[in-house]
Amino acid sequence: MKGCCILVSSLPNTPDSSALCPLSGKLLLKHELHYPDEQIHQWLNEGAVTHISSIEKTLTGRRCMRCGNTKHYLFAEMPCHACQSTCYYCRNCIQMGRVLACQPLYYGASATSYPEHPEPCEWEGSLSRFQLDAATRITAAMASERERLLVWAVCGAGKTEMLFPGLTQALSQGKRICLATPRTDVVRELLPRMKAAFPGVSLEGLYGDSPDKAGDAQLIIATTHQLYRYAYCFDVVVIDEIDAFPFHADPSLNYAAKRAAKATASFIYLTATPRRKQKWAIAFRQLPVVFVARRFHGYPLPVPQLKMIASLRRQLKAGQLPNVIAQHIASQQQRGTRQLLLFVPTIQLAEMLTDLLAAHYSSITSVHSKDPDREHKIQQFRNREKSLLMTTTILERGVTFPSVDVFVLDAGHDVFDEAALVQMAGRAGRSPDDPCGDVIFYHAGKRNAMVDAVAAIKRMNRIGSTL
Amino acid sequence: MRCLLCHASIEQDVNWDTVLKPVETRVMCAACRETLPLIEGNVCPICNRKMDCNATCSDCQKWEQSDKWQGVLKRNQSLYHYHEGIQEVITQWKYRGDYVLVKLFQSDIERIVKDRRKQWPTAVVPIPLSSERLVERGFNQAEAIARLMTRKPVHLLERLDSEKQSKKTRYERLNRINPFRSKTSVPPHVLLVDDIYTTGATLRYAAKALQDAGCLHIESFTLIRG
């Protein structure tokens, strides 16, 4: 995190008069400041807001001071109208507004203090004995400074609830907290739960087109991309699903998360399927870890069955569904006890199979990332209006349906890595009323990812059974 | 080289061409190349829309039947078909302001300019942006295209309004005061340049302004035929 250090040392000390400045703790572009120019000038004169050069030269190239990008191919030149010359801009964070070299970033020194809430939590549930240990560790990490903790908890362990004691304590100390997750759907799902649990605390949910925009709340729930707009303002940063796309693949999001936190901040990472990088960090004791190997209801994870169909790919390519699968779907639907989540690797396949199955099952619906109607369709499935949901990997994590079976078609496809398979299997059996669920991986030949996923699930069940 | 759209690295083929010909740098991978389909086959001779046979399309017939617009725009030439994939590229380029994506179109534009060098007028006039929009985007997309076609685009037009075209209905686009004003001294033959031909209204208003100033023959070139 070299970038962070450079930025910290170049910041002037600012007086306390900035307590009222609404830009406090933010790092924004000119067009994101919705205040009159005189007001901004006044803040600049007072020192509440500082200019920061947006793209800095480094020894070997450039660095975008908003997203930390240093890759040369993610910078480009354009003839700039504002400065009437050729200007560099950052292509990495361009979807959050273009950072141009000739236009500075506006940094509001974070001096705002937040209220101390003595008893903020109104959640009335209780933690299971499996969750308690992790919750204690999380509380301790949040209470101290510069702590890092990885919570390795199986799918359906109740990660959000485990955070509540820690959040309660941090809020009672007047700390500012950010809960970041790579996925918009997760923000949407978490927001009402957190609002219900902490009704007296100012709370905002931020994502691409969220209704909340200001981002001044004490408890922020946001997609990791939104952290590009913050600097040195959170006392606690919780990153949910650290192994999920795009967080694990984009180093600039990690940069943004670190920059959004104060130097003294604690980091809590949550995951069910750590990547190799985190596993190494655990193995070398670089990253403290706490395991939660049992689901909150105490039952083991459903272990996937592997079913090989040699002609699977050929038949899917020809637009047919293999008979075995069609029969399984038919008998599953006839039983009628559980809903069915059907995972497919590509959007085209999802659309093709939905058309094919719609002839037999009226209560089928499908979602994918390009689907404008997806929120509504997921809600329909949740309300049990539909009994069969065809989906791509967008629903692999972060969503809970009480009673489903999970079928994965072509589990050997490249888009399904070990983490994705474990997550998809983890959709089944999440409710204490129905703790089992069938998970079937249909494949045209075993791949490492499948075998590793089954081994990982069995391992967690083994650890859990000794508790 | 990396693909400008998906950032995947592009493998250059190694064959005798690599040794014998000047290096041709590709800016797009093969998969992304497919998001830019060239217009081929039968098209409307006036607006370049894709047709079943080489007949004038119904929209152009309407334009040509009206006294006001008849013959204002002689011919439009476009490069790509409009579809969702290209819409994403244009959004990234024009609205998000990723200027460098203009390079995606460079080789296709250079080829068409070479083909049409004899037919096309030499004065290349980009459709201007309102100053408000120019400040917001930082560059004029029509001018970016024009710069790939010629070293010196001619600025003959000025835009008076600031509203976005894409938010208007066809009726609103066609029935309003001309948003363009032309300079008084204009060359007799002009090639207008814009990013997209949707209804053809923008280009015709610009052509009308030029015609009123004394222009005789006006053609247009757009990246996309919407």
XYZ file of C-alpha atoms in Angstrom:
693
model
C 0.000 0.000 0.000
C 2.663 2.433 -1.010
C 0.078 4.799 -2.463
C -1.649 5.203 0.857
C 1.540 6.202 2.615
C 2.392 8.853 0.044
C -1.055 10.321 0.335
C -1.055 10.335 4.157
C 2.259 12.101 4.434
C 1.305 14.758 1.916
C -1.850 15.763 3.788
C -1.718 18.887 5.931
C -3.048 18.846 9.473
C -6.446 20.376 9.508
C -8.170 22.369 12.252
C -11.330 21.173 13.976
C -13.477 23.765 12.204
C -14.025 21.169 9.513
C -16.395 19.268 11.772
C -19.330 20.762 9.927
C -18.036 20.236 6.415
C -20.191 17.680 4.593
C -17.228 16.585 2.487
C -15.499 15.252 5.553
C -13.872 11.909 4.923
C -14.582 11.984 1.212
C -12.423 12.100 -1.853
C -14.423 13.531 -4.715
C -14.162 14.885 -8.229
C -15.180 18.440 -9.031
C -18.461 17.414 -10.623
C -19.397 15.299 -7.619
C -19.407 18.365 -5.336
C -22.930 19.657 -5.290
C -22.097 22.892 -3.519
C -21.694 26.470 -4.795
C -18.172 27.500 -5.776
C -17.949 30.179 -3.024
C -18.698 27.572 -0.381
C -15.986 25.289 -1.714
C -13.534 28.183 -1.826
C -14.297 28.967 1.780
C -13.671 25.362 2.793
C -10.431 25.363 0.820
C -9.293 28.531 2.595
C -10.227 27.128 5.990
C -8.378 23.938 5.226
C -11.442 21.769 5.654
C -11.060 20.679 2.056
C -7.758 20.115 0.298
C -6.791 19.717 -3.334
C -4.965 16.522 -4.159
C -3.426 15.950 -7.548
C -5.455 13.231 -9.168
C -2.801 11.428 -11.180
C 0.738 11.394 -9.887
C 3.909 10.479 -11.650
C 5.799 7.597 -10.134
C 9.277 6.327 -10.903
C 7.997 3.943 -13.525
C 4.740 5.461 -14.663
C 1.634 6.957 -13.124
C -0.708 6.349 -10.257
C -4.368 7.292 -10.065
C -4.794 8.777 -6.613
C -8.420 7.730 -6.414
C -8.200 4.033 -7.271
C -4.467 3.409 -6.913
C -4.180 2.045 -10.442
C -0.618 1.952 -11.732
C -1.109 -0.245 -14.798
C 0.131 1.670 -17.794
C -2.498 0.221 -20.121
C -5.230 1.588 -17.879
C -4.130 5.162 -18.467
C -4.885 6.963 -21.704
C -4.470 10.383 -23.245
C -7.151 12.693 -24.516
C -7.225 16.205 -25.910
C -8.752 17.960 -22.937
C -11.168 20.825 -23.440
C -10.575 22.214 -19.938
C -6.805 22.640 -20.137
C -6.570 22.878 -23.942
C -3.811 20.302 -24.092
C -3.337 16.552 -23.987
C -4.225 15.138 -20.624
C -3.973 11.704 -18.979
C -6.992 10.004 -17.461
C -7.511 6.780 -15.529
C -9.481 4.069 -17.306
C -9.649 1.782 -14.278
C -12.178 3.754 -12.238
C -13.859 5.535 -15.143
C -17.283 4.087 -14.324
C -17.226 6.221 -11.164
C -16.546 9.390 -13.183
C -13.413 10.230 -15.146
C -10.290 11.215 -13.205
C -8.356 13.689 -15.377
C -4.780 14.671 -14.600
C -5.554 18.388 -14.914
C -8.418 18.307 -12.438
C -7.647 17.796 -8.738
C -9.472 15.556 -6.286
C -11.155 17.240 -3.344
C -10.380 15.676 0.005
C -12.397 16.649 3.049
C -10.386 16.078 6.223
C -12.273 13.605 8.376
C -12.860 15.301 11.663
C -16.549 14.635 12.084
C -17.358 12.878 15.316
C -20.269 10.520 15.530
C -22.617 9.992 18.473
C -22.036 7.236 20.991
C -25.000 4.890 21.169
C -25.108 3.124 24.550
C -27.626 0.427 23.519
C -27.989 0.525 19.714
C -28.853 -3.090 18.982
C -32.482 -4.154 19.012
C -31.940 -7.538 17.440
C -33.763 -10.075 19.586
C -32.365 -13.342 18.294
C -29.576 -15.150 20.025
C -26.354 -16.602 18.697
C -25.801 -20.326 18.533
C -22.815 -21.817 20.373
C -21.049 -22.112 17.009
C -21.422 -18.393 16.377
C -20.539 -17.204 19.883
C -16.828 -17.911 19.719
C -16.438 -16.030 16.435
C -18.611 -13.180 17.694
C -16.337 -12.747 20.725
C -13.249 -12.630 18.515
C -14.928 -10.112 16.175
C -15.934 -7.898 19.106
C -12.381 -7.917 20.438
C -10.951 -7.069 16.996
C -13.408 -4.219 16.447
C -12.747 -2.787 19.889
C -8.998 -2.588 19.422
C -6.975 -0.726 16.806
C -5.096 -1.921 13.735
C -6.472 -5.441 14.096
C -7.156 -7.781 11.206
C -9.352 -10.835 11.445
C -10.526 -13.322 8.864
C -13.801 -15.031 9.686
C -13.902 -18.295 7.770
C -17.494 -19.356 8.163
C -19.410 -21.925 6.135
C -22.301 -20.789 3.934
C -25.328 -20.241 6.131
C -23.357 -19.850 9.370
C -25.094 -16.546 10.040
C -22.190 -14.196 9.403
C -24.279 -11.031 9.620
C -25.604 -11.940 13.074
C -22.108 -12.710 14.305
C -21.222 -9.091 13.600
C -23.974 -7.688 15.812
C -22.195 -7.844 19.204
C -19.084 -6.251 17.684
C -21.078 -3.564 15.904
C -22.998 -2.857 19.120
C -19.798 -2.260 21.003
C -18.186 -0.187 18.243
C -21.279 2.012 17.967
C -21.325 2.505 21.721
C -17.780 3.885 21.390
C -18.954 6.291 18.672
C -16.986 4.578 15.937
C -17.778 4.928 12.260
C -18.277 1.645 10.466
C -18.298 0.543 6.871
C -19.706 -2.774 5.747
C -18.502 -3.347 2.203
C -19.413 -6.148 -0.153
C -18.605 -6.693 -3.824
C -22.242 -7.242 -4.798
C -25.151 -4.856 -5.129
C -27.708 -7.592 -4.374
C -26.060 -8.204 -1.018
C -26.222 -4.504 -0.119
C -29.922 -4.522 -0.932
C -30.493 -7.585 1.235
C -28.387 -6.386 4.179
C -29.821 -2.880 4.369
C -33.273 -3.708 5.804
C -31.782 -6.257 8.230
C -29.292 -3.745 9.586
C -31.933 -1.017 9.762
C -34.115 -3.323 11.834
C -31.240 -4.287 14.099
C -29.890 -0.769 14.645
C -32.902 1.545 14.367
C -31.368 4.486 16.242
C -28.184 4.674 14.172
C -27.804 6.732 11.001
C -27.391 4.177 8.229
C -27.060 4.348 4.450
C -26.807 1.816 1.665
C -24.657 2.875 -1.289
C -24.387 1.219 -4.689
C -24.423 2.265 -8.333
C -27.949 3.655 -8.524
C -28.905 3.618 -4.865
C -31.525 6.050 -3.536
C -29.096 7.069 -0.780
C -26.379 9.290 -2.211
C -24.985 11.489 0.565
C -22.898 8.850 2.317
C -22.621 10.726 5.618
C -24.118 8.063 7.872
C -22.294 6.495 10.797
C -22.925 2.991 9.506
C -22.378 2.665 5.759
C -23.298 -0.440 3.806
C -21.780 -0.167 0.358
C -20.423 -1.975 -2.630
C -16.633 -1.954 -2.609
C -16.596 0.391 -5.608
C -18.214 3.121 -3.513
C -15.099 3.166 -1.309
C -13.256 5.010 -4.102
C -15.067 8.078 -2.785
C -13.860 7.820 0.830
C -10.573 8.559 2.521
C -9.440 7.971 6.104
C -12.826 8.058 7.751
C -13.828 4.597 9.008
C -12.799 3.142 12.362
C -13.979 -0.330 11.433
C -14.141 -1.798 7.932
C -15.942 -5.101 7.444
C -15.488 -6.661 4.019
C -18.002 -9.361 3.262
C -17.225 -12.064 0.677
C -13.611 -11.006 0.114
C -13.185 -13.852 -2.329
C -16.010 -12.688 -4.604
C -15.649 -10.994 -7.962
C -14.642 -8.223 -8.504
C -12.939 -7.680 -5.141
C -10.481 -10.561 -5.324
C -9.545 -9.829 -8.938
C -9.140 -6.055 -8.696
C -6.276 -4.797 -6.529
C -7.580 -1.252 -6.754
C -10.630 -2.207 -4.669
C -8.352 -3.456 -1.935
C -6.463 -0.157 -2.207
C -9.731 1.764 -1.927
C -10.816 -0.230 1.132
C -7.518 0.426 2.899
C -7.591 4.111 1.984
C -11.197 4.525 3.151
C -10.173 3.328 6.616
C -8.346 5.421 9.211
C -4.758 4.471 9.939
C -5.922 3.010 13.253
C -8.841 1.085 11.785
C -9.613 -2.586 12.308
C -10.455 -4.836 9.376
C -12.803 -7.792 9.543
C -12.885 -10.041 6.484
C -15.740 -12.487 6.003
C -15.671 -15.439 3.650
C -16.900 -18.977 3.208
C -14.377 -19.855 0.540
C -11.012 -18.150 0.984
C -8.754 -17.920 -2.059
C -5.250 -19.286 -2.171
C -3.803 -15.908 -1.155
C -5.741 -15.865 2.107
C -5.063 -19.544 2.774
C -1.341 -18.848 2.499
C -1.648 -15.858 4.819
C -3.401 -18.109 7.346
C -0.838 -20.872 6.964
C 2.018 -18.444 7.610
C 0.149 -16.852 10.523
C 0.050 -13.491 8.778
C -3.703 -13.235 9.165
C -5.556 -14.165 12.379
C -8.465 -16.452 11.574
C -11.524 -17.807 13.297
C -13.431 -20.824 11.941
C -17.154 -21.324 12.042
C -17.544 -24.847 10.725
C -21.222 -25.382 11.504
C -24.297 -23.632 10.258
C -26.239 -21.676 12.861
C -28.834 -24.452 13.066
C -26.151 -27.001 13.841
C -26.724 -29.360 10.908
C -23.922 -30.276 8.490
C -23.657 -28.842 4.988
C -25.336 -30.877 2.250
C -22.609 -32.732 0.364
C -22.914 -32.474 -3.428
C -23.455 -35.613 -5.490
C -21.519 -35.809 -8.732
C -23.475 -37.195 -11.677
C -21.638 -37.783 -14.896
C -23.453 -37.530 -18.205
C -20.983 -38.130 -20.994
C -23.127 -36.526 -23.680
C -23.982 -33.460 -21.552
C -22.060 -30.844 -23.517
C -23.027 -32.229 -26.896
C -26.706 -32.276 -25.981
C -26.666 -28.798 -24.454
C -24.940 -27.528 -27.578
C -27.657 -29.098 -29.710
C -30.278 -27.361 -27.608
C -31.465 -30.442 -25.743
C -31.683 -31.262 -22.074
C -30.355 -34.765 -21.263
C -33.137 -37.174 -20.247
C -31.616 -37.961 -16.860
C -31.698 -34.309 -15.862
C -35.183 -33.795 -17.241
C -36.400 -36.774 -15.175
C -34.676 -35.487 -12.038
C -36.258 -32.093 -12.494
C -39.658 -33.688 -13.082
C -39.509 -35.864 -9.957
C -38.152 -32.972 -7.895
C -40.999 -30.746 -9.020
C -43.607 -33.473 -8.441
C -42.498 -33.938 -4.858
C -43.255 -30.239 -4.517
C -41.664 -29.899 -1.093
C -38.712 -27.776 -2.103
C -38.115 -25.158 -4.737
C -35.366 -25.776 -7.268
C -32.370 -23.568 -8.037
C -30.852 -24.529 -11.352
C -27.395 -23.073 -12.006
C -26.092 -22.826 -15.562
C -22.731 -21.475 -16.734
C -23.812 -18.962 -19.388
C -26.601 -16.495 -20.072
C -27.324 -18.031 -23.486
C -27.780 -21.455 -21.923
C -30.053 -19.994 -19.236
C -32.296 -18.440 -21.862
C -32.292 -21.506 -24.084
C -33.165 -23.930 -21.276
C -35.800 -21.632 -19.815
C -37.599 -21.625 -23.162
C -37.247 -25.390 -23.330
C -38.563 -26.035 -19.818
C -41.263 -23.380 -19.942
C -43.263 -25.794 -22.116
C -43.470 -28.281 -19.224
C -43.346 -26.098 -16.143
C -45.365 -22.923 -15.976
C -43.710 -21.789 -12.762
C -40.216 -21.341 -14.142
C -38.326 -18.091 -14.230
C -34.760 -17.172 -15.000
C -32.342 -14.442 -13.952
C -28.930 -13.324 -15.124
C -26.763 -10.241 -14.791
C -28.141 -8.557 -17.924
C -31.744 -9.045 -16.798
C -33.384 -5.700 -15.995
C -36.229 -7.448 -14.180
C -34.099 -9.573 -11.901
C -35.027 -8.061 -8.539
C -38.699 -8.689 -9.226
C -38.122 -12.264 -10.404
C -36.033 -13.132 -7.355
C -38.784 -11.716 -5.168
C -41.334 -13.915 -6.960
C -39.205 -16.967 -6.240
C -38.799 -15.891 -2.627
C -42.591 -15.573 -2.310
C -42.867 -19.129 -3.630
C -44.872 -17.937 -6.637
C -42.343 -19.759 -8.808
C -40.967 -23.182 -8.022
C -38.026 -23.286 -10.429
C -35.377 -20.614 -10.829
C -32.809 -20.825 -13.598
C -29.802 -18.657 -12.825
C -26.223 -17.934 -13.745
C -23.563 -17.470 -11.060
C -25.034 -14.129 -9.955
C -27.096 -15.928 -7.305
C -24.223 -18.102 -6.138
C -23.789 -16.163 -2.931
C -25.395 -13.767 -0.512
C -28.977 -14.894 -1.101
C -31.052 -17.082 1.186
C -34.065 -19.143 0.168
C -35.379 -21.287 3.023
C -35.924 -24.587 1.278
C -34.312 -25.367 -2.056
C -32.604 -28.144 -3.964
C -29.605 -27.123 -6.052
C -28.750 -28.588 -9.447
C -25.663 -27.365 -11.281
C -25.579 -28.024 -15.005
C -22.176 -28.552 -16.585
C -20.348 -28.140 -13.291
C -17.070 -28.660 -15.144
C -17.427 -25.345 -17.002
C -14.607 -22.857 -16.506
C -16.819 -20.254 -14.825
C -17.452 -22.622 -11.916
C -14.325 -22.591 -9.770
C -14.067 -24.247 -6.383
C -15.391 -21.204 -4.543
C -18.391 -20.876 -6.843
C -19.293 -24.559 -6.468
C -19.033 -24.455 -2.668
C -21.164 -21.314 -2.612
C -23.818 -22.772 -4.901
C -23.992 -25.949 -2.813
C -24.323 -23.674 0.201
C -27.704 -22.373 -1.012
C -29.338 -25.652 0.070
C -30.528 -26.493 3.570
C -30.222 -23.043 5.096
C -33.374 -23.148 7.188
C -33.569 -24.961 10.556
C -36.967 -26.326 9.456
C -35.403 -27.994 6.426
C -31.680 -28.366 7.072
C -31.060 -30.790 4.200
C -31.375 -30.342 0.480
C -30.180 -32.201 -2.558
C -27.172 -30.764 -4.302
C -26.309 -32.392 -7.614
C -23.435 -31.423 -9.911
C -24.078 -32.677 -13.448
C -20.845 -32.869 -15.358
C -19.266 -34.312 -18.467
C -16.102 -35.364 -16.673
C -14.671 -34.635 -13.212
C -12.551 -31.514 -12.883
C -10.340 -30.463 -9.987
C -12.691 -27.660 -8.980
C -15.544 -30.126 -8.365
C -13.447 -32.588 -6.417
C -11.883 -29.790 -4.345
C -15.290 -28.291 -3.626
C -16.664 -31.602 -2.336
C -13.508 -32.143 -0.280
C -13.771 -28.647 1.219
C -17.403 -29.215 2.219
C -16.623 -32.610 3.759
C -13.696 -31.116 5.642
C -15.840 -28.397 7.157
C -18.452 -30.994 8.152
C -15.704 -33.056 9.806
C -14.387 -30.077 11.781
C -17.966 -29.192 12.696
C -18.783 -32.672 13.972
C -15.988 -32.522 16.559
C -17.376 -29.356 18.136
C -0.854 -5.000 -26.650
C -4.001 -5.314 -24.610
C -7.547 -5.192 -25.887
C -8.986 -1.744 -25.264
C -12.356 -3.181 -24.318
C -11.695 -6.271 -22.203
C -8.033 -5.622 -21.265
C -7.065 -9.170 -22.211
C -3.664 -9.323 -23.832
C -3.698 -9.846 -27.582
C -1.405 -12.404 -29.076
C -0.029 -11.232 -32.393
C 0.255 -14.061 -34.901
C 3.770 -14.857 -35.949
C 3.971 -15.594 -39.657
C 5.793 -14.281 -42.744
C 3.717 -11.094 -42.658
C 5.246 -10.306 -39.280
C 8.656 -10.221 -40.892
C 7.837 -8.750 -44.281
C 5.103 -6.193 -43.611
C 5.067 -3.173 -41.319
C 3.732 -4.030 -37.869
C 0.001 -3.726 -37.667
C -1.019 -3.210 -34.058
C -4.379 -4.598 -33.158
C -6.296 -2.721 -30.497
C -9.102 -5.241 -30.033
C -9.255 -8.972 -29.368
C -11.206 -11.160 -31.772
C -14.175 -11.553 -29.416
C -14.547 -7.790 -28.928
C -14.147 -7.245 -32.670
C -17.534 -8.921 -33.070
C -19.272 -6.160 -31.123
C -18.577 -3.872 -34.093
C -20.356 -5.355 -37.114
C -19.757 -3.511 -40.379
C -22.693 -2.610 -42.605
C -22.734 -4.926 -45.612
C -25.217 -6.004 -48.243
C -28.278 -4.090 -49.357
C -28.729 -0.646 -47.904
C -30.904 2.397 -48.442
C -28.980 4.553 -50.955
C -29.688 7.717 -48.981
C -29.335 6.895 -45.283
C -27.358 3.636 -45.418
C -29.900 1.684 -43.371
C -29.818 -2.072 -43.897
C -32.589 -3.084 -46.324
C -33.927 -6.225 -47.962
C -33.351 -4.727 -51.392
C -31.567 -1.638 -52.663
C -34.598 0.653 -52.353
C -34.994 3.971 -50.556
C -36.311 3.379 -47.034
C -39.647 4.753 -45.878
C -38.059 7.373 -43.607
C -35.939 8.769 -46.427
C -38.963 8.805 -48.730
C -40.719 10.969 -46.140
C -37.722 13.303 -45.944
C -37.495 13.565 -49.721
C -41.227 14.214 -50.146
C -41.145 17.227 -47.852
C -40.372 20.487 -49.676
C -38.278 21.793 -46.829
C -35.948 18.811 -46.589
C -35.766 17.480 -50.136
C -32.173 17.008 -51.232
C -30.734 18.741 -48.168
C -28.642 15.717 -47.269
C -27.555 13.940 -50.440
C -26.216 10.776 -48.886
C -25.202 9.278 -45.581
C -22.497 6.672 -45.125
C -22.233 4.701 -41.883
C -19.801 2.106 -40.619
C -21.571 -0.116 -38.098
C -25.001 -1.512 -37.364
C -26.627 -0.449 -34.168
C -27.162 -3.116 -31.490
C -26.772 -3.579 -27.742
C -23.107 -4.449 -27.843
C -22.146 -1.325 -29.734
C -24.382 0.735 -27.459
C -22.206 -0.325 -24.512
C -19.059 0.683 -26.346
C -20.557 4.064 -27.218
C -21.771 4.629 -23.657
C -18.295 3.946 -22.355
C -16.714 6.179 -24.970
C -19.099 9.114 -25.162
C -20.919 9.314 -21.843
C -18.280 7.930 -19.455
C -15.652 9.785 -21.466
C -13.217 6.978 -22.275
C -11.690 8.917 -25.174
C -9.099 6.334 -26.176
C -11.837 3.983 -27.440
C -11.891 6.074 -30.618
C -8.933 3.928 -31.628
C -11.309 0.981 -31.949
C -12.802 2.613 -35.007
C -9.540 3.902 -36.466
C -8.691 1.136 -38.909
C -12.258 0.885 -40.224
C -12.486 4.640 -40.652
C -9.135 4.837 -42.412
C -10.179 2.111 -44.807
C -13.468 3.758 -45.706
C -11.782 7.124 -46.145
C -9.328 5.510 -48.548
C -12.172 3.863 -50.487
C -14.246 7.017 -50.763
C -11.440 9.512 -51.238
C -12.532 10.267 -54.802
C -16.281 10.551 -54.106
C -16.312 12.390 -50.793
C -16.112 16.181 -50.392
C -12.811 17.312 -48.924
C -14.173 19.663 -46.271
C -14.852 17.513 -43.187
C -17.197 19.250 -40.761
C -17.861 17.675 -37.361
C -21.237 18.302 -35.718
C -20.484 20.590 -32.764
C -21.511 20.084 -29.139
C -23.053 22.801 -27.020
C -20.429 24.407 -24.798
C -22.224 23.063 -21.737
C -21.956 19.475 -22.982
C -18.362 20.026 -24.112
C -17.334 21.069 -20.612
C -19.120 18.045 -19.181
C -17.532 15.503 -21.540
C -14.209 17.173 -22.121
C -14.209 16.277 -25.815
C -16.470 16.299 -28.860
C -17.044 12.779 -30.136
C -17.792 13.942 -33.705
C -14.546 15.848 -33.780
C -12.666 12.805 -32.500
C -13.977 10.871 -35.501
C -13.238 13.727 -37.898
C -9.642 13.850 -36.694
C -9.188 10.261 -37.767
C -10.453 11.165 -41.243
C -8.446 14.271 -41.925
C -5.739 16.295 -40.293
C -7.744 19.489 -40.375
C -11.463 19.283 -39.700
C -13.281 22.493 -40.625
C -15.424 24.120 -37.969
C -18.299 25.777 -39.762
C -21.139 25.189 -37.337
C -22.183 26.433 -33.952
C -24.751 24.807 -31.702
C -27.357 27.009 -30.064
C -29.354 24.553 -27.945
C -28.133 22.238 -25.234
C -30.765 19.570 -24.898
C -29.921 15.964 -25.356
C -31.198 14.447 -28.584
C -31.556 10.962 -27.158
C -34.258 12.083 -24.717
C -36.586 13.372 -27.446
C -39.282 11.722 -29.522
C -39.096 11.689 -33.295
C -41.818 14.342 -33.525
C -39.943 16.663 -31.173
C -36.740 16.151 -33.100
C -38.305 17.098 -36.397
C -40.392 20.101 -35.435
C -38.281 22.773 -33.856
C -36.098 25.721 -34.749
C -32.770 24.854 -36.285
C -30.298 24.384 -33.417
C -27.324 25.045 -35.697
C -25.906 28.262 -37.078
C -23.395 28.271 -39.900
C -20.528 30.590 -40.661
C -21.131 32.814 -43.680
C -18.325 31.672 -45.937
C -18.659 27.978 -46.660
C -17.100 25.655 -49.248
C -19.480 24.308 -51.930
C -19.034 20.632 -50.956
C -19.140 19.457 -47.372
C -18.933 16.120 -45.528
C -20.685 16.247 -42.167
C -19.439 13.899 -39.440
C -21.309 12.615 -36.403
C -21.239 9.555 -34.164
C -24.711 8.165 -34.828
C -27.490 8.548 -37.411
C -30.764 7.812 -35.633
C -33.573 9.706 -37.360
C -31.251 11.814 -39.452
C -32.714 14.996 -37.991
C -29.503 16.352 -36.445
C -27.550 15.892 -39.659
C -30.325 17.435 -41.757
C -30.612 20.485 -39.501
C -26.860 20.968 -39.760
C -27.026 20.451 -43.540
C -29.879 22.931 -43.770
C -27.865 25.574 -41.933
C -24.948 25.017 -44.317
C -27.212 25.028 -47.359
C -28.751 28.350 -46.300
C -25.238 29.749 -46.039
C -24.547 28.734 -49.633
C -23.406 25.126 -49.585
C -24.398 23.144 -52.685
C -23.681 19.492 -51.970
C -23.743 17.985 -48.492
C -23.056 14.373 -47.577
C -22.544 12.811 -44.185
C -20.545 10.112 -42.474
C -21.535 8.537 -39.162
C -20.020 5.752 -37.123
C -23.319 4.012 -36.497
C -26.588 3.763 -38.391
C -29.122 3.570 -35.527
